[in-house]
Structures are given as C-alpha cells and as structure tokens.
XYZ file of C-alpha atoms in Angstrom:
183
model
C 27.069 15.171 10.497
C 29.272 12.643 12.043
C 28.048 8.887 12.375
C 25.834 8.212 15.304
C 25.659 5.577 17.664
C 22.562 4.298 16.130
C 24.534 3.778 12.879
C 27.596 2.017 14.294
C 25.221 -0.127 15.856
C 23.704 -0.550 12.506
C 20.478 0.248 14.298
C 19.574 3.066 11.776
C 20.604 2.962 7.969
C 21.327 6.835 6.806
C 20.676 6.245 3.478
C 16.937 5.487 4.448
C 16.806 8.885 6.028
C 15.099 11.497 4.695
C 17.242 14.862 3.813
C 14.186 18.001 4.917
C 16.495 21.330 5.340
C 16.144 24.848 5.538
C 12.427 26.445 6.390
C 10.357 24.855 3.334
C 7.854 22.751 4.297
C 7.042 21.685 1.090
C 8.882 18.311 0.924
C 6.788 17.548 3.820
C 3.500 18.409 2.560
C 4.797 16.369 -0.675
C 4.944 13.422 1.370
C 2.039 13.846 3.486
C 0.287 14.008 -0.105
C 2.004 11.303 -1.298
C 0.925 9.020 1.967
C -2.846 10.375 1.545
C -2.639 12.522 4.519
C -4.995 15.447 4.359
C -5.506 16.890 7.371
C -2.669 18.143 9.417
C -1.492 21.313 11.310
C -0.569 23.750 8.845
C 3.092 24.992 9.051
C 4.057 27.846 11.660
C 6.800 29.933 12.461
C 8.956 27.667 14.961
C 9.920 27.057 18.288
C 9.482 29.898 20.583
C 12.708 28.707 22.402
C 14.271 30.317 18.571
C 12.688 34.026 19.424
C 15.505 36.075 21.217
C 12.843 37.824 23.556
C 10.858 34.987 24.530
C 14.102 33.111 25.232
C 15.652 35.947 27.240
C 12.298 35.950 29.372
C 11.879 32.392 29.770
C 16.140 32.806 31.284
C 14.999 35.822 33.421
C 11.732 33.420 35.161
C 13.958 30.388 35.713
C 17.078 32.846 37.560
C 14.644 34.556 39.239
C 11.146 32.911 40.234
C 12.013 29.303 38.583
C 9.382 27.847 35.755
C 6.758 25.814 38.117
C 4.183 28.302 37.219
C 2.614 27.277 34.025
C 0.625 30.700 34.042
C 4.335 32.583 34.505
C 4.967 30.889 31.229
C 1.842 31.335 29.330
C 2.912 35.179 30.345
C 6.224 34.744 28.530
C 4.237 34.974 25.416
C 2.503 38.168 25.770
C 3.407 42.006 26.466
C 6.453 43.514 26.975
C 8.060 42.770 30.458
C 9.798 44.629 32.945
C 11.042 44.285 36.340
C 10.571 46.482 38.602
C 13.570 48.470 41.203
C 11.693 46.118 43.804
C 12.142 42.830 42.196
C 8.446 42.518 41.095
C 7.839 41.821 37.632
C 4.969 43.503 35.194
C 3.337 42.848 31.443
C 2.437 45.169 29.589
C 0.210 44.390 26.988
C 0.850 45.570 23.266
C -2.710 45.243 21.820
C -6.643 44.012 22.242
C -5.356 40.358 22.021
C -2.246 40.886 24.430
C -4.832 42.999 26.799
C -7.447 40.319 26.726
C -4.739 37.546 27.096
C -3.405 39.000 29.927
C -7.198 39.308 31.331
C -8.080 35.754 30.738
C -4.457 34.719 32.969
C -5.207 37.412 35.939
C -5.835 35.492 39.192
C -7.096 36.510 42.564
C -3.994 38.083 43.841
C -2.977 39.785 40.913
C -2.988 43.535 40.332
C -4.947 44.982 36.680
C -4.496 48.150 35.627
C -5.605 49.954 32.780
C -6.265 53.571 31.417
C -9.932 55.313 31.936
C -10.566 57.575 29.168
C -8.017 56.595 26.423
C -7.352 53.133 24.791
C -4.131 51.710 26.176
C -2.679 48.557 27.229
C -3.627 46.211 30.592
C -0.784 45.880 32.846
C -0.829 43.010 35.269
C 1.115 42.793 38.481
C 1.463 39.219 39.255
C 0.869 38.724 42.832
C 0.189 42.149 43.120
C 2.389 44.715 45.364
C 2.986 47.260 47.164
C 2.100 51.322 46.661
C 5.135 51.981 44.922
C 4.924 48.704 42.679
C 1.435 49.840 41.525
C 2.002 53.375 41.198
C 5.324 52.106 38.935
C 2.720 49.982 37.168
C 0.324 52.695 36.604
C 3.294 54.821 34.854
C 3.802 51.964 33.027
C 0.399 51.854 31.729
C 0.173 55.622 31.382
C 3.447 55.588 29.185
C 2.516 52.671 26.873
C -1.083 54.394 26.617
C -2.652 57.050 23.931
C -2.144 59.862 26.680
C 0.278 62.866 25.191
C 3.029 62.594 27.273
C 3.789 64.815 30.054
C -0.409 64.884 30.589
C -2.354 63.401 33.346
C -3.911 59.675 33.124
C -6.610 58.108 35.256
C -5.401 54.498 35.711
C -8.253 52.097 36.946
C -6.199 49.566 39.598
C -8.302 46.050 40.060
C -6.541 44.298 43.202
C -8.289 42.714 45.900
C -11.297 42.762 44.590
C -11.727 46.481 44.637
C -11.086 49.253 41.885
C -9.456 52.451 42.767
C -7.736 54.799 40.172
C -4.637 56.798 40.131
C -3.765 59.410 38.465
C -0.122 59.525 37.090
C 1.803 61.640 34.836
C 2.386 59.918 31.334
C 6.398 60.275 31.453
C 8.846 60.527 29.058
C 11.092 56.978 27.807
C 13.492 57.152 30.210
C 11.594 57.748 32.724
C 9.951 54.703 33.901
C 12.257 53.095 36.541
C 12.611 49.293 35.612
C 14.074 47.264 34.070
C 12.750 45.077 30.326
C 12.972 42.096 29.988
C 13.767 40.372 26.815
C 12.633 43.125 24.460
C-alpha cells in the first residue's frame, strides 16, 4: 500500500507493523500466546457488512425506512425478507432459532403468524397491517411451512393482542406476490 500520512509524518514506522493477511488467525493467537493472553473471543466468521444478503438488507432498510430502529436491524440478521406489493416488509423465519429470535424481537404492534398443525416458520409483520398484508403474510407462512402445497393451512395471526387464524392455500413459488430482499 502506498505511504500514509502517518508515515510522512514519521508518526508511524512501517517496519514496526505487523504483516496478519488472509483469514488465519493463527499469527494472532501466536501472539496472544506469546504476550500470556489466555482468554479472548475465539475467532468468527467476519463482518456481517461482508455477507451479500445481510448487506443488501441493511441497503433496502436505510432507502426505505432508514436504520434508527435498532430492532429493524437486529431483524437484518434473521429470516428471509420480503416486501410486500404494499410497501410493508415481512421475516420469515428459517428454523427454531430464527422462529424464536423473531419471537423474542415482536413488539406490541407487530403482527405473528405461524402454522397450527404442522411445524413451520414464524412470520412477523412489523407494525402490523392491513387484511391483505396479513393474508400475504399468512401465504407466506403457509408456503415456507411443512404443508404439501396446493393444501389448506390454518395460520394462527397474534396482532393486537388477539389470535385469529386463517386459512390459506399453501401456493406454489411463484406465487407469493412480494418481493425478497437480499436472499
């Protein structure tokens, strides 16, 4: 890399620096060993900022809603999302962690969905929404569930503080009608 302004300044002496490339972490656990330092965080995958999808949601929140919400962007990092023909956004979770995840960020407000009789993913609604944004979601939740498709699923909806459930159609790929996000 070219000289810095640090160096000209003669501020920082690049010979001193250490040379860590690439995604080893050993030299730095060699060092940490050689200082006597035992306990430390153990080496993880990276930056989330690195992860295509995350990245491409974290762009879609700041166009669309901006990033004041710190629980939009503890969101980022579960389920698949999609916005919906409305503008609404859901998550859909992928698994027991994303589903309980997505539970443990639900606020008052917020529409939960789930399936009844088969396992399947929670689906929040942030904000909640209207009948067409929750029937969308239910679809949503139908089509990412264990239903066959084409069959009927009861979807529990929690929103308001009361539980009703709809029953959807699981349908086919193509035919939810929004739009993901970063997946």
């Amino acid at each position: 890399l070219d000289e810095t302004i640090p160096e000209k300044e003669g501020k920082v002496d690049r010979s001193k620096l250490l040379d860590f490339s690439g995604r080893s972490r050993k030299p730095q656990m060699a060092l940490a060993e050689k200082y006597g330092i035992a306990s430390y965080l153990q080496p993880a995958g990276g930056c989330l900022l690195t992860d295509p999808g995350f990245s491409a949601r974290l762009k879609e929140l700041r166009d669309r809603e901006g990033l004041d919400d710190v629980r939009a962007l503890h969101l980022l990092k579960v389920g698949r999302h999609f916005r919906l023909e409305s503008g609404k956004k859901i998550v859909v979770g992928r698994n027991e962690m994303e589903n309980a995840k997505i539970e443990d960020l639900a606020r008052e407000g917020d529409a939960l969905l789930w399936p009844e009789a088969v396992p399947g993913p929670i689906v929040i609604v942030p904000g909640g929404g209207e009948a067409p944004d929750i029937g969308e979601a239910a679809r949503a939740c139908a089509r990412y569930s264990d239903v066959r498709e084409g069959d009927e699923a009861a979807i529990t909806v929690s929103s308001g503080g009361k539980e009703t459930t709809l029953r959807v159609r699981r349908p086919p790929p193509a035919g939810l009608r929004m739009t993901p996000i970063g997946i």
